[in-house]
Coordinates of N, CA, C and O and ligand atoms in Angstrom, one line a residue:
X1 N 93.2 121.4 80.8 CA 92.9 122.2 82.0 C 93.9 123.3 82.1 O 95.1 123.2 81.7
X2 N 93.2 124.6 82.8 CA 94.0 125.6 82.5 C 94.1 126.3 84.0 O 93.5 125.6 84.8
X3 N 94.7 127.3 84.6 CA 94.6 127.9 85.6 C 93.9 129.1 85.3 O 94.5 129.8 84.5
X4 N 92.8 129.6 85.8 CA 92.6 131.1 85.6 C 93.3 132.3 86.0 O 93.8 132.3 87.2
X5 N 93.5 133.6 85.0 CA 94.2 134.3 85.5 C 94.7 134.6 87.0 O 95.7 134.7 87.6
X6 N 92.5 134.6 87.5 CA 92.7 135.6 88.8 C 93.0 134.4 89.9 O 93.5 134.7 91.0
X7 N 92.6 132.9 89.7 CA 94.1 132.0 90.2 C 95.0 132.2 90.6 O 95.3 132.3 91.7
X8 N 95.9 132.5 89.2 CA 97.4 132.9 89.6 C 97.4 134.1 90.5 O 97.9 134.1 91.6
X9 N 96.7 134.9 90.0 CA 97.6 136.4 90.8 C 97.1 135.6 92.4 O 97.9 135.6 93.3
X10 N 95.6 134.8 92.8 CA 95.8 134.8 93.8 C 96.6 134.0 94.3 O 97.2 134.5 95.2
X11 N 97.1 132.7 94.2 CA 98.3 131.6 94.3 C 99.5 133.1 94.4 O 99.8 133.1 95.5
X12 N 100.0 133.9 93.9 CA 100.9 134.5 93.4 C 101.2 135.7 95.0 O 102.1 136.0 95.8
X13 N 99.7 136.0 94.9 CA 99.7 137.1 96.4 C 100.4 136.4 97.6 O 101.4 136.6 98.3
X14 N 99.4 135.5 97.4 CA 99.5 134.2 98.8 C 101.0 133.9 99.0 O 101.6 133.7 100.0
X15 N 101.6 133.7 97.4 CA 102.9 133.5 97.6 C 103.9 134.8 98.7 O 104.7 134.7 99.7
X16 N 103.4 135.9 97.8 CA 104.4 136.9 98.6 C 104.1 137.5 99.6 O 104.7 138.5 99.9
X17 N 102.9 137.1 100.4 CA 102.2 137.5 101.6 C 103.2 136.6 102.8 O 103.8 137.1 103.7
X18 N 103.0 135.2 102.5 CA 103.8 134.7 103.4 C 105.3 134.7 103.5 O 106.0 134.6 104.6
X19 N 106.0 134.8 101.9 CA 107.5 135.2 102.3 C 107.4 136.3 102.4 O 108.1 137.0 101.6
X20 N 106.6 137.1 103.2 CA 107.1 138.6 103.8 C 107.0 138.3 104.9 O 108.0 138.5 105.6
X21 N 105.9 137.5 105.6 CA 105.7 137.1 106.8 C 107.0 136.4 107.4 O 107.5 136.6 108.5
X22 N 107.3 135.8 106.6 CA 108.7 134.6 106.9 C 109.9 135.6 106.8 O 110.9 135.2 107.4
X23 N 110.0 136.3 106.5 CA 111.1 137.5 106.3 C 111.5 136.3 104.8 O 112.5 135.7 105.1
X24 N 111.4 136.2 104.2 CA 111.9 135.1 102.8 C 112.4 136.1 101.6 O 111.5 136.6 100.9
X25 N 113.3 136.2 101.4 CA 113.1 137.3 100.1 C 113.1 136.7 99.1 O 113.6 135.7 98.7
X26 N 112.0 138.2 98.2 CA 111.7 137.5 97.6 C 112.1 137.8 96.4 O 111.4 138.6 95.8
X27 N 113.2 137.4 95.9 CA 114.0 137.3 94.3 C 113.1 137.1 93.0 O 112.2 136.3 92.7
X28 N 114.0 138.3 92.0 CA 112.9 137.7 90.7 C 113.0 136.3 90.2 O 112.2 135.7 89.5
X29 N 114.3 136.0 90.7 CA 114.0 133.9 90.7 C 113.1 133.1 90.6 O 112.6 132.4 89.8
X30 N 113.0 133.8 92.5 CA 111.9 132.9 93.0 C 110.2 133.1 93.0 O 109.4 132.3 93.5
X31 N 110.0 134.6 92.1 CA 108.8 135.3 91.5 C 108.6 133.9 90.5 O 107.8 133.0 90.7
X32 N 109.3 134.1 89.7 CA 109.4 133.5 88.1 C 109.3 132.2 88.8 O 108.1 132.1 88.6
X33 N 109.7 131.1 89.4 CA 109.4 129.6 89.4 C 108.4 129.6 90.1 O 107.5 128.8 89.8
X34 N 108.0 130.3 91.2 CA 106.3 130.2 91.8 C 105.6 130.6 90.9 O 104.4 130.2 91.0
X35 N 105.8 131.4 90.0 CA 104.5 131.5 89.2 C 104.4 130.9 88.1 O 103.2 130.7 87.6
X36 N 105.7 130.2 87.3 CA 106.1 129.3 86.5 C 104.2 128.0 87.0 O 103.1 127.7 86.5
X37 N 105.0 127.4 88.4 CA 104.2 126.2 88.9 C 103.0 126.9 89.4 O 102.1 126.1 89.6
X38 N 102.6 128.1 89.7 CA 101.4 128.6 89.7 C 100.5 128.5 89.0 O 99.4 128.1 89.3
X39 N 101.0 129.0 87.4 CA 100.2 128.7 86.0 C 100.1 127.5 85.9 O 98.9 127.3 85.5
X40 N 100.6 126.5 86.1 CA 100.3 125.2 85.8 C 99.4 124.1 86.6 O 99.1 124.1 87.7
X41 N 99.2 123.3 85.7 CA 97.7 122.4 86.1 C 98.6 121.1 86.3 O 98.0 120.3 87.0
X42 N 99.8 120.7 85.9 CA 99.9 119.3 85.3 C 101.4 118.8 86.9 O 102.1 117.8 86.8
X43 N 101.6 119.5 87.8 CA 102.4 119.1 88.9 C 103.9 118.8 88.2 O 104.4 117.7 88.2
X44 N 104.5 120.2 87.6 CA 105.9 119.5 86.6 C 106.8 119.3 88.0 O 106.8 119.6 89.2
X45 N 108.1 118.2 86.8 CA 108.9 118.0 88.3 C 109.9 119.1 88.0 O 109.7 119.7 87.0
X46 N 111.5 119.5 89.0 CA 112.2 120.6 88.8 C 112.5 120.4 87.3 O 112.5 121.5 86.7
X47 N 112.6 119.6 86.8 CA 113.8 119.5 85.2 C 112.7 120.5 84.5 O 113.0 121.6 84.0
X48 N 111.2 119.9 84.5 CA 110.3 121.0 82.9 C 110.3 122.2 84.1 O 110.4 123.2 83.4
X49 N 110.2 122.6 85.1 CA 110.3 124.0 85.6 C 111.6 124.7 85.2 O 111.7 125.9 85.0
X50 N 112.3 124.1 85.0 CA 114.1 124.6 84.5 C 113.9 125.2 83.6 O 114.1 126.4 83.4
X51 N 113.2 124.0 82.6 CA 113.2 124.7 81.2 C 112.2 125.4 80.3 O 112.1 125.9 79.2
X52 N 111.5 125.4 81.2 CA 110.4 126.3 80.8 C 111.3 128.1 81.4 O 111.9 128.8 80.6
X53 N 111.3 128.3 82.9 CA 111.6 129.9 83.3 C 113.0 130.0 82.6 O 113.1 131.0 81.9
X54 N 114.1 129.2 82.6 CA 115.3 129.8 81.5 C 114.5 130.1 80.3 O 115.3 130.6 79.6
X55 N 113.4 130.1 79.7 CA 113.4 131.0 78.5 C 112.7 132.4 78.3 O 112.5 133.3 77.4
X56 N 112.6 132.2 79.5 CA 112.0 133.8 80.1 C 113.3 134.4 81.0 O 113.7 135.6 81.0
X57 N 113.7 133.6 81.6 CA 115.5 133.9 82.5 C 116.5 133.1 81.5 O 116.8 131.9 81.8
X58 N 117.0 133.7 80.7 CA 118.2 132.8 80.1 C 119.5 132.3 81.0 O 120.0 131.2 80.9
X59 N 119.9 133.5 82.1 CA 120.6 133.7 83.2 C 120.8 132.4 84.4 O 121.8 131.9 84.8
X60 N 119.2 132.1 84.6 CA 119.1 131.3 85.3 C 119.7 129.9 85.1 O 119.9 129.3 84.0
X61 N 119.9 129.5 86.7 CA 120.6 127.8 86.2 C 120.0 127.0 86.9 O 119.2 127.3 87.8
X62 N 120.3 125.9 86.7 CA 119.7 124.7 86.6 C 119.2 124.3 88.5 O 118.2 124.1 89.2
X63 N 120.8 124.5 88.8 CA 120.7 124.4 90.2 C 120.2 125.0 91.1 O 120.2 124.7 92.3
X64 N 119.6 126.3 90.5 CA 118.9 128.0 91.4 C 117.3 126.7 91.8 O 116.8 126.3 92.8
X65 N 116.9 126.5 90.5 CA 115.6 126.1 90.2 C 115.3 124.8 91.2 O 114.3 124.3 91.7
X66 N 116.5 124.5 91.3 CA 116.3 123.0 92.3 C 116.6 123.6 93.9 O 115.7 123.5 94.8
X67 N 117.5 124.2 94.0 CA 117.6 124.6 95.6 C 115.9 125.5 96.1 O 115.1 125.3 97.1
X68 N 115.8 126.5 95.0 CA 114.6 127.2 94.9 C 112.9 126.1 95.6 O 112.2 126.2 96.6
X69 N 113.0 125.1 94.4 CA 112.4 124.6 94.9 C 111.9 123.7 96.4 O 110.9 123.4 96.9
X70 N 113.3 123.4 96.7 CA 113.5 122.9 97.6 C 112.9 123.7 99.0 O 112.0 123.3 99.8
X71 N 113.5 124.7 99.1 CA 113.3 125.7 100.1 C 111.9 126.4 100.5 O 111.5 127.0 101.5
X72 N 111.3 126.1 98.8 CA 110.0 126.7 99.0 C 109.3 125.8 99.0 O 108.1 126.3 99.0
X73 N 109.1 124.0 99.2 CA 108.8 123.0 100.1 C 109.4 123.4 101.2 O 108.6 124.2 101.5
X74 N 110.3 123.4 102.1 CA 110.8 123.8 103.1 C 109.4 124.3 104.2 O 109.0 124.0 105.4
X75 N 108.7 125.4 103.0 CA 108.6 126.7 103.8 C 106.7 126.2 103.7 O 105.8 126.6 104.3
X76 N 106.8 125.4 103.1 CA 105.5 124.9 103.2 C 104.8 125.7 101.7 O 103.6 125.5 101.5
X77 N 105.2 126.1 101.3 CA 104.8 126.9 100.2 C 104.2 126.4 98.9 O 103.3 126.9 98.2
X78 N 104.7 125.7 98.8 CA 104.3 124.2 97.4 C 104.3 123.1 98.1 O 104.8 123.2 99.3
X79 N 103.9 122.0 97.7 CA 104.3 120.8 98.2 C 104.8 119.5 97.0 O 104.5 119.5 95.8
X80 N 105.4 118.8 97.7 CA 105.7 117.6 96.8 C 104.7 116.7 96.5 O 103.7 116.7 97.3
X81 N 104.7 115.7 95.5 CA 103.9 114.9 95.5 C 104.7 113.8 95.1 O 105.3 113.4 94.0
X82 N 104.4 113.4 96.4 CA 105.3 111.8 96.8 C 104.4 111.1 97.3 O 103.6 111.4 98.1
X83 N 104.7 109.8 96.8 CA 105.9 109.1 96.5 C 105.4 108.8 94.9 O 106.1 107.9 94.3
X84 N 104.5 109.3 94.4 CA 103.8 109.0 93.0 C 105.1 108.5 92.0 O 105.0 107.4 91.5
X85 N 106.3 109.2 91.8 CA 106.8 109.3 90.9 C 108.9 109.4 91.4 O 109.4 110.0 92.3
X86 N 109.5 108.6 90.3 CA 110.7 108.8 90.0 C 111.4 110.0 90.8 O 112.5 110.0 91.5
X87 N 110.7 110.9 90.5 CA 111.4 112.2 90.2 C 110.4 113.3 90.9 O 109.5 113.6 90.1
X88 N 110.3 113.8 92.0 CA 109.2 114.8 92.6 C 109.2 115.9 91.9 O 110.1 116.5 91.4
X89 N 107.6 115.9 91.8 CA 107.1 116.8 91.0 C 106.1 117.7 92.3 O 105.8 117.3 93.4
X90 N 106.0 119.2 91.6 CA 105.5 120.1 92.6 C 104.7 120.8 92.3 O 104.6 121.3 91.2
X91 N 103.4 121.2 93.6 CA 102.2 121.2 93.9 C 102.1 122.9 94.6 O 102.5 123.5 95.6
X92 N 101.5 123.3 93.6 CA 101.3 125.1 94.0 C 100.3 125.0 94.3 O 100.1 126.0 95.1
X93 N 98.7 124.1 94.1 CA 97.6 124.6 94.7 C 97.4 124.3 96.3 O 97.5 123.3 96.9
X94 N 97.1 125.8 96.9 CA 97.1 125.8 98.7 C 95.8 124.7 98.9 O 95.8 123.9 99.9
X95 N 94.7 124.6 97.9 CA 93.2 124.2 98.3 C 93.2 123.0 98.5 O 94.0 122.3 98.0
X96 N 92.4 122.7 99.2 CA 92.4 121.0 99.7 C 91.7 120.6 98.4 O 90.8 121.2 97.9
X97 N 92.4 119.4 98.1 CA 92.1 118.4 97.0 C 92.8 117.4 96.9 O 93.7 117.0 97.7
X98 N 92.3 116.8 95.6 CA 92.8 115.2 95.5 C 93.6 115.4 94.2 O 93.6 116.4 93.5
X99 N 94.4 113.9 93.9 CA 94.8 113.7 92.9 C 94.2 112.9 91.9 O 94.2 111.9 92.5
X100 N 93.5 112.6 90.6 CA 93.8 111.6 89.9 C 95.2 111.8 89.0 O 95.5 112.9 88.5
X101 N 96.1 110.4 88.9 CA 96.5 110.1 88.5 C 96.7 109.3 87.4 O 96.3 108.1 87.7
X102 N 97.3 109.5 86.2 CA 97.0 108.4 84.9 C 98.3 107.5 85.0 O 99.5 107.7 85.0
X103 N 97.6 106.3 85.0 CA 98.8 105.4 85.4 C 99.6 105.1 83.6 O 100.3 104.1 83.6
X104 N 99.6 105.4 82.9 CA 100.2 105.2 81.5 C 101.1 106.9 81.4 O 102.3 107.1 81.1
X105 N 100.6 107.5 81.5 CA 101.1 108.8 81.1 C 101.8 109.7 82.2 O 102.6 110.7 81.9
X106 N 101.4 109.3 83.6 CA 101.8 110.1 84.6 C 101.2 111.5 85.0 O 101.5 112.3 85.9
X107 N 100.3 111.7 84.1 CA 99.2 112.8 84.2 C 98.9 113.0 85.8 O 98.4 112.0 86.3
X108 N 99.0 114.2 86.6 CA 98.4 114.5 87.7 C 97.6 115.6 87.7 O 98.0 116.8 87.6
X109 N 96.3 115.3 87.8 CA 95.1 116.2 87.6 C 94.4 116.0 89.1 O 94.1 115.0 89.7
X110 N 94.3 117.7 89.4 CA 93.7 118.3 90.7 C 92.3 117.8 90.5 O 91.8 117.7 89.4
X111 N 91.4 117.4 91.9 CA 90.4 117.6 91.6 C 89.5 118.0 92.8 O 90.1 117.9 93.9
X112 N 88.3 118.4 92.7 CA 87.7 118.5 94.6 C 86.4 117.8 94.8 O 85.5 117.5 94.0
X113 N 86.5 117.5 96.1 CA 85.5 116.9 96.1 C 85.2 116.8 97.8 O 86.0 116.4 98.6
X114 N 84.0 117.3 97.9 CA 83.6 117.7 100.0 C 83.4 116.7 100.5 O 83.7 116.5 101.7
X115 N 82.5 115.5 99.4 CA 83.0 113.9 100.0 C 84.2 113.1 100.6 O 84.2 112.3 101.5
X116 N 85.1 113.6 100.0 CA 86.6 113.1 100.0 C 87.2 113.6 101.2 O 88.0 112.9 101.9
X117 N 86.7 115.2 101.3 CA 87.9 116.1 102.3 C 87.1 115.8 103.7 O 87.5 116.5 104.6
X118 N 85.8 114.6 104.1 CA 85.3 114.8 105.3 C 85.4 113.0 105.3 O 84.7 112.2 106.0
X119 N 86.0 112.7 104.7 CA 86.7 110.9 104.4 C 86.8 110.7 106.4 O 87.1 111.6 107.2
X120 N 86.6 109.8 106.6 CA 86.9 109.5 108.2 C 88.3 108.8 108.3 O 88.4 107.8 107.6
X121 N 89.3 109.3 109.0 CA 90.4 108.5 109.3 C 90.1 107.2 110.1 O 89.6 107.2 111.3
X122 N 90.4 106.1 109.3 CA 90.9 105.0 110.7 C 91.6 105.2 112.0 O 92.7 105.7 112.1
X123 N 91.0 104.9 112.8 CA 91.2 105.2 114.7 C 92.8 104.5 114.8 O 93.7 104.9 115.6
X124 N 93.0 103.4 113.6 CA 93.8 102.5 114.0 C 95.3 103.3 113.1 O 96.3 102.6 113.0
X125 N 95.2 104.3 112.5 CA 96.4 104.9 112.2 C 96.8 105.7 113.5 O 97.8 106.4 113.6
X126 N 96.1 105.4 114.3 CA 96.9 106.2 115.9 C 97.9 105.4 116.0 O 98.9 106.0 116.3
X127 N 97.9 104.4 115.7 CA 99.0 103.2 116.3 C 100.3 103.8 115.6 O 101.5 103.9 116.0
X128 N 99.9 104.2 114.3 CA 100.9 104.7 113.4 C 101.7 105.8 113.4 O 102.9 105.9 113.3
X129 N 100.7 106.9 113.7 CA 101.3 108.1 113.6 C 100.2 109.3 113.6 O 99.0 109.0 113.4
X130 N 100.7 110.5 113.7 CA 100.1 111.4 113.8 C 99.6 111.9 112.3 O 100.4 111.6 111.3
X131 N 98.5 112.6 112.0 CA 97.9 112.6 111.1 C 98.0 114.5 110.9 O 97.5 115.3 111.7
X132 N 98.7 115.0 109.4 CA 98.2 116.3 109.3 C 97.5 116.3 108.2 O 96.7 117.3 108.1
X133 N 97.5 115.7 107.5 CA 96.3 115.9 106.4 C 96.2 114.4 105.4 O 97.2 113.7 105.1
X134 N 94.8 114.2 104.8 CA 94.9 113.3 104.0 C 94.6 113.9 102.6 O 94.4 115.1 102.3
X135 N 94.6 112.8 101.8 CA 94.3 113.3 100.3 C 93.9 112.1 99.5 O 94.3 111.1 100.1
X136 N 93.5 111.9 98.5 CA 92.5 110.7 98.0 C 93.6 110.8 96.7 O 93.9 111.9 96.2
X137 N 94.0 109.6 96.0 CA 94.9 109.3 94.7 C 94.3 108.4 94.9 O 94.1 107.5 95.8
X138 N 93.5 108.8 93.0 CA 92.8 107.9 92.2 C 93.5 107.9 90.8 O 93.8 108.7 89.9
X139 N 93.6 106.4 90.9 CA 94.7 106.0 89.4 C 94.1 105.4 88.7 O 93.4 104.4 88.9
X140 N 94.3 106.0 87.6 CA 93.4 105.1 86.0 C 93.8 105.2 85.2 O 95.0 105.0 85.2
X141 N 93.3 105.6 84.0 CA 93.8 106.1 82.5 C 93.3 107.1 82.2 O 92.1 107.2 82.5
X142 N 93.8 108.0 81.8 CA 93.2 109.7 81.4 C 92.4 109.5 79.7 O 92.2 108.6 78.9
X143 N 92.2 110.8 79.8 CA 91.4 110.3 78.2 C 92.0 110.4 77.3 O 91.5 109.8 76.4
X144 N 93.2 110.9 77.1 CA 94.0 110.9 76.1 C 94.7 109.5 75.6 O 94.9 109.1 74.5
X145 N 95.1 108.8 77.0 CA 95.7 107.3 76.8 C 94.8 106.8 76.4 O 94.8 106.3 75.3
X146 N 93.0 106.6 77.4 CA 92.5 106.4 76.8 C 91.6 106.3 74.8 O 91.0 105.6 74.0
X147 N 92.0 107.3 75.0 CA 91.9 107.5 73.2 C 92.7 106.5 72.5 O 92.5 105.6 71.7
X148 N 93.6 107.1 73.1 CA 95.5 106.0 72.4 C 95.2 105.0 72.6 O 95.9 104.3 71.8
X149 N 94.3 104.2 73.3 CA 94.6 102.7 73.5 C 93.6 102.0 72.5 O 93.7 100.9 71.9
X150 N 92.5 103.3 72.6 CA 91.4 102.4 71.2 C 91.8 102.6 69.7 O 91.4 102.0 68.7
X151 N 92.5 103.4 70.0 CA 93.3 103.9 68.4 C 93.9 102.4 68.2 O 93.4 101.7 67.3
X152 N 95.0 101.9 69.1 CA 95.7 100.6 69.3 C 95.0 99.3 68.8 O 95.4 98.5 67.9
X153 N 94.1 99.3 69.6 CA 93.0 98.6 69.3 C 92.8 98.2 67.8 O 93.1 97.2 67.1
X154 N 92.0 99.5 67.4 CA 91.5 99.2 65.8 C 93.0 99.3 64.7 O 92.8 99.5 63.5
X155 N 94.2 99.2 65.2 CA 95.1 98.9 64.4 C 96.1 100.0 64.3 O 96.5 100.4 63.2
X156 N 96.5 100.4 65.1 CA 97.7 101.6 65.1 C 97.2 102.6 64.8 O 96.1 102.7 64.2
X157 N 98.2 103.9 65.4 CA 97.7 105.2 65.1 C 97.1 105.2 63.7 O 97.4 104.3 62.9
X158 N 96.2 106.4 63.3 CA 96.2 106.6 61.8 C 96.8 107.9 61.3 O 96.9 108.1 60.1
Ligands
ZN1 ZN1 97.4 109.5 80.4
ZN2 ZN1 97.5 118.9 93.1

């Protein structure tokens, strides 16, 4: 799965519409890692965002990429996706959607669905807490592990 161009630029606008609103400046840093996780379909965590924009920023360090991130969760700008994983990985699409999840590979694939986003909350999460948004994580096997596992099956890779 891929992002379409006119995606990014719009993920990209949206980006620098609101750090103008926020007064946020906006550094070719922090251009390059929002569009870095813009282009992307697969929710990387900070470490493959590091190493992917240092080869477009050699300059760049390790620590820019993590504070960066951090701040632009802060700002509401990306979001995390927690508690799925070790290591938070981050979420540039603004659109309401869901996750599947591949429980062998860690694959996080967007997906939509108008079923899902009109899901009825339990009355009885009042007791719990206040509610700003839900989201549906669906965990399985993707097709690739899938593949890999019948490969296994009929006797190891070939
Ligand atoms: Zn997988
Ligand atoms: Zn997502």
């Amino acid at each position: 799965m891929t992002v379409s161009k006119v995606e990014i630029e719009h993920r990209v606008q949206a980006f620098v519409q609101t750090c103008r609103r926020r007064g946020l400046k906006i550094t070719p840093q922090r251009m390059e890692i929002f569009r870095e996780l813009a282009a992307s379909t697969e929710h990387p965590d900070a470490e493959t965002v590091y190493q992917r924009v240092c080869q477009r920023m050699p300059t760049l360090s390790r620590d820019t990429v993590y504070r960066t991130l951090a701040t632009l969760e802060a700002e509401g700008l990306i979001r995390k996706v927690e508690p799925l994983f070790e290591r938070a990985r981050y979420d540039p699409n603004p659109d309401r959607h869901h996750h599947f999840v591949c429980a062998v590979c860690g694959l996080v694939s967007d997906f939509y669905s108008e079923a899902l986003d009109r899901l009825p909350i339990p009355s009885s999460l009042e007791s719990v807490g206040t509610i700003d948004s839900a989201q549906v994580q669906v965990r399985g096997t993707c097709l690739a592990c899938t593949r890999d596992k019948t490969k296994m099956r009929r006797g190891g890779p070939q």
